[in-house]
């Protein structure tokens, strides 16, 4: 059975606890990297990571980019958004269909 996790600062991840999602508060990029690796081995199909943590560990997130599972999804943290999550969605859509349907630009990298 697959599971869903949220990794990030304590204040952000606690909001997901009431939804029945497994939460993993982390204090450092090293702890986050270790946690993500562990979750990937423990049948987590979706791992939500706060943008604040994700910007500190891009290499770790890239390790899972071309894999089917786990799906890594960036979410805003308690400090707001950095725009990283929407940028990742934009890149994925462009890769899949060749056109930027989110911002309406064709052929730009």
PDB file of C-alpha atoms in Angstrom:
ATOM      1  CA  UNK A   1       0.000   0.000   0.000  1.00  0.00           C
ATOM      2  CA  UNK A   2       1.333   3.422  -0.952  1.00  0.00           C
ATOM      3  CA  UNK A   3       1.486   6.353   1.432  1.00  0.00           C
ATOM      4  CA  UNK A   4       1.710  10.164   1.285  1.00  0.00           C
ATOM      5  CA  UNK A   5       4.208  12.267   3.245  1.00  0.00           C
ATOM      6  CA  UNK A   6       4.946  15.931   3.859  1.00  0.00           C
ATOM      7  CA  UNK A   7       8.507  17.052   4.628  1.00  0.00           C
ATOM      8  CA  UNK A   8       9.305  20.563   5.821  1.00  0.00           C
ATOM      9  CA  UNK A   9       9.317  22.934   8.744  1.00  0.00           C
ATOM     10  CA  UNK A  10       7.225  21.937  11.768  1.00  0.00           C
ATOM     11  CA  UNK A  11       4.627  24.704  11.394  1.00  0.00           C
ATOM     12  CA  UNK A  12       3.858  23.798   7.784  1.00  0.00           C
ATOM     13  CA  UNK A  13       3.760  20.017   8.110  1.00  0.00           C
ATOM     14  CA  UNK A  14       1.528  20.047  11.197  1.00  0.00           C
ATOM     15  CA  UNK A  15      -1.282  21.496   9.083  1.00  0.00           C
ATOM     16  CA  UNK A  16      -1.326  18.249   7.073  1.00  0.00           C
ATOM     17  CA  UNK A  17      -1.635  15.945  10.077  1.00  0.00           C
ATOM     18  CA  UNK A  18      -5.405  16.412  10.288  1.00  0.00           C
ATOM     19  CA  UNK A  19      -5.674  15.165   6.688  1.00  0.00           C
ATOM     20  CA  UNK A  20      -4.175  11.819   7.642  1.00  0.00           C
ATOM     21  CA  UNK A  21      -0.922  12.477   5.798  1.00  0.00           C
ATOM     22  CA  UNK A  22       2.312  11.309   7.419  1.00  0.00           C
ATOM     23  CA  UNK A  23       4.339  14.322   8.487  1.00  0.00           C
ATOM     24  CA  UNK A  24       8.102  14.661   8.796  1.00  0.00           C
ATOM     25  CA  UNK A  25       9.304  17.926  10.325  1.00  0.00           C
ATOM     26  CA  UNK A  26      12.981  18.551   9.564  1.00  0.00           C
ATOM     27  CA  UNK A  27      15.429  21.127  10.860  1.00  0.00           C
ATOM     28  CA  UNK A  28      18.248  20.913   8.312  1.00  0.00           C
ATOM     29  CA  UNK A  29      18.901  20.136   4.674  1.00  0.00           C
ATOM     30  CA  UNK A  30      20.894  17.053   5.691  1.00  0.00           C
ATOM     31  CA  UNK A  31      17.978  15.735   7.751  1.00  0.00           C
ATOM     32  CA  UNK A  32      15.587  16.458   4.864  1.00  0.00           C
ATOM     33  CA  UNK A  33      17.797  14.626   2.375  1.00  0.00           C
ATOM     34  CA  UNK A  34      18.037  11.582   4.644  1.00  0.00           C
ATOM     35  CA  UNK A  35      14.276  11.627   5.288  1.00  0.00           C
ATOM     36  CA  UNK A  36      13.403  11.758   1.582  1.00  0.00           C
ATOM     37  CA  UNK A  37      15.704   8.818   0.815  1.00  0.00           C
ATOM     38  CA  UNK A  38      14.130   6.813   3.633  1.00  0.00           C
ATOM     39  CA  UNK A  39      10.571   7.645   2.528  1.00  0.00           C
ATOM     40  CA  UNK A  40      11.328   6.603  -1.045  1.00  0.00           C
ATOM     41  CA  UNK A  41      12.365   3.172   0.265  1.00  0.00           C
ATOM     42  CA  UNK A  42       9.245   2.880   2.456  1.00  0.00           C
ATOM     43  CA  UNK A  43       6.540   2.883  -0.268  1.00  0.00           C
ATOM     44  CA  UNK A  44       5.673   6.567  -0.187  1.00  0.00           C
ATOM     45  CA  UNK A  45       4.084   7.332  -3.552  1.00  0.00           C
ATOM     46  CA  UNK A  46       3.839  11.095  -3.041  1.00  0.00           C
ATOM     47  CA  UNK A  47       6.211  13.261  -1.042  1.00  0.00           C
ATOM     48  CA  UNK A  48       5.290  16.908  -0.613  1.00  0.00           C
ATOM     49  CA  UNK A  49       8.291  19.078   0.250  1.00  0.00           C
ATOM     50  CA  UNK A  50       8.219  22.720   1.236  1.00  0.00           C
ATOM     51  CA  UNK A  51       9.930  25.050  -1.210  1.00  0.00           C
ATOM     52  CA  UNK A  52      12.192  26.344   1.559  1.00  0.00           C
ATOM     53  CA  UNK A  53      13.617  22.851   2.092  1.00  0.00           C
ATOM     54  CA  UNK A  54      13.633  21.979  -1.624  1.00  0.00           C
ATOM     55  CA  UNK A  55      15.787  24.967  -2.542  1.00  0.00           C
ATOM     56  CA  UNK A  56      18.473  23.639  -0.160  1.00  0.00           C
ATOM     57  CA  UNK A  57      18.542  20.098  -1.614  1.00  0.00           C
ATOM     58  CA  UNK A  58      17.999  20.326  -5.390  1.00  0.00           C
ATOM     59  CA  UNK A  59      20.395  17.429  -6.073  1.00  0.00           C
ATOM     60  CA  UNK A  60      18.369  15.083  -3.870  1.00  0.00           C
ATOM     61  CA  UNK A  61      15.097  16.057  -5.546  1.00  0.00           C
ATOM     62  CA  UNK A  62      16.679  15.613  -8.980  1.00  0.00           C
ATOM     63  CA  UNK A  63      17.513  11.996  -8.068  1.00  0.00           C
ATOM     64  CA  UNK A  64      13.794  11.206  -8.177  1.00  0.00           C
ATOM     65  CA  UNK A  65      12.754  13.434 -11.102  1.00  0.00           C
ATOM     66  CA  UNK A  66      12.773  10.697 -13.762  1.00  0.00           C
ATOM     67  CA  UNK A  67      11.285   7.986 -11.556  1.00  0.00           C
ATOM     68  CA  UNK A  68       7.614   7.094 -11.473  1.00  0.00           C
ATOM     69  CA  UNK A  69       7.567   6.872  -7.670  1.00  0.00           C
ATOM     70  CA  UNK A  70       7.842   8.678  -5.447  1.00  0.00           C
ATOM     71  CA  UNK A  71       6.311  11.768  -7.015  1.00  0.00           C
ATOM     72  CA  UNK A  72       7.994  14.775  -5.431  1.00  0.00           C
ATOM     73  CA  UNK A  73       5.772  17.850  -5.285  1.00  0.00           C
ATOM     74  CA  UNK A  74       6.898  21.223  -3.971  1.00  0.00           C
ATOM     75  CA  UNK A  75       4.524  23.242  -1.813  1.00  0.00           C
ATOM     76  CA  UNK A  76       4.758  26.701  -0.224  1.00  0.00           C
ATOM     77  CA  UNK A  77       5.909  26.735   3.373  1.00  0.00           C
ATOM     78  CA  UNK A  78       5.002  28.974   6.274  1.00  0.00           C
ATOM     79  CA  UNK A  79       7.179  31.746   4.770  1.00  0.00           C
ATOM     80  CA  UNK A  80       5.137  31.848   1.564  1.00  0.00           C
ATOM     81  CA  UNK A  81       6.091  30.758  -1.922  1.00  0.00           C
ATOM     82  CA  UNK A  82       9.337  31.209  -3.811  1.00  0.00           C
ATOM     83  CA  UNK A  83       7.711  30.264  -7.123  1.00  0.00           C
ATOM     84  CA  UNK A  84       9.806  27.096  -7.340  1.00  0.00           C
ATOM     85  CA  UNK A  85       6.788  24.767  -7.314  1.00  0.00           C
ATOM     86  CA  UNK A  86       4.961  26.479 -10.174  1.00  0.00           C
ATOM     87  CA  UNK A  87       8.231  26.636 -12.098  1.00  0.00           C
ATOM     88  CA  UNK A  88       8.582  22.864 -11.788  1.00  0.00           C
ATOM     89  CA  UNK A  89       5.001  22.325 -12.983  1.00  0.00           C
ATOM     90  CA  UNK A  90       5.654  24.647 -15.921  1.00  0.00           C
ATOM     91  CA  UNK A  91       8.791  22.697 -16.923  1.00  0.00           C
ATOM     92  CA  UNK A  92       6.946  19.377 -16.689  1.00  0.00           C
ATOM     93  CA  UNK A  93       4.069  20.594 -18.858  1.00  0.00           C
ATOM     94  CA  UNK A  94       6.451  22.033 -21.456  1.00  0.00           C
ATOM     95  CA  UNK A  95       8.393  18.773 -21.528  1.00  0.00           C
ATOM     96  CA  UNK A  96       5.205  16.757 -21.986  1.00  0.00           C
ATOM     97  CA  UNK A  97       3.523  18.844 -24.686  1.00  0.00           C
ATOM     98  CA  UNK A  98       6.178  21.225 -25.982  1.00  0.00           C
ATOM     99  CA  UNK A  99       4.192  24.392 -25.280  1.00  0.00           C
ATOM    100  CA  UNK A 100       3.934  26.630 -22.235  1.00  0.00           C
ATOM    101  CA  UNK A 101       0.181  26.531 -21.595  1.00  0.00           C
ATOM    102  CA  UNK A 102       0.586  28.013 -18.112  1.00  0.00           C
ATOM    103  CA  UNK A 103       2.148  31.337 -19.088  1.00  0.00           C
ATOM    104  CA  UNK A 104       1.324  31.239 -22.805  1.00  0.00           C
ATOM    105  CA  UNK A 105       4.815  31.299 -24.348  1.00  0.00           C
ATOM    106  CA  UNK A 106       5.932  28.893 -27.057  1.00  0.00           C
ATOM    107  CA  UNK A 107       9.415  27.553 -27.547  1.00  0.00           C
ATOM    108  CA  UNK A 108      11.147  29.424 -24.702  1.00  0.00           C
ATOM    109  CA  UNK A 109      13.503  27.635 -22.361  1.00  0.00           C
TER     110      UNK A 109
END
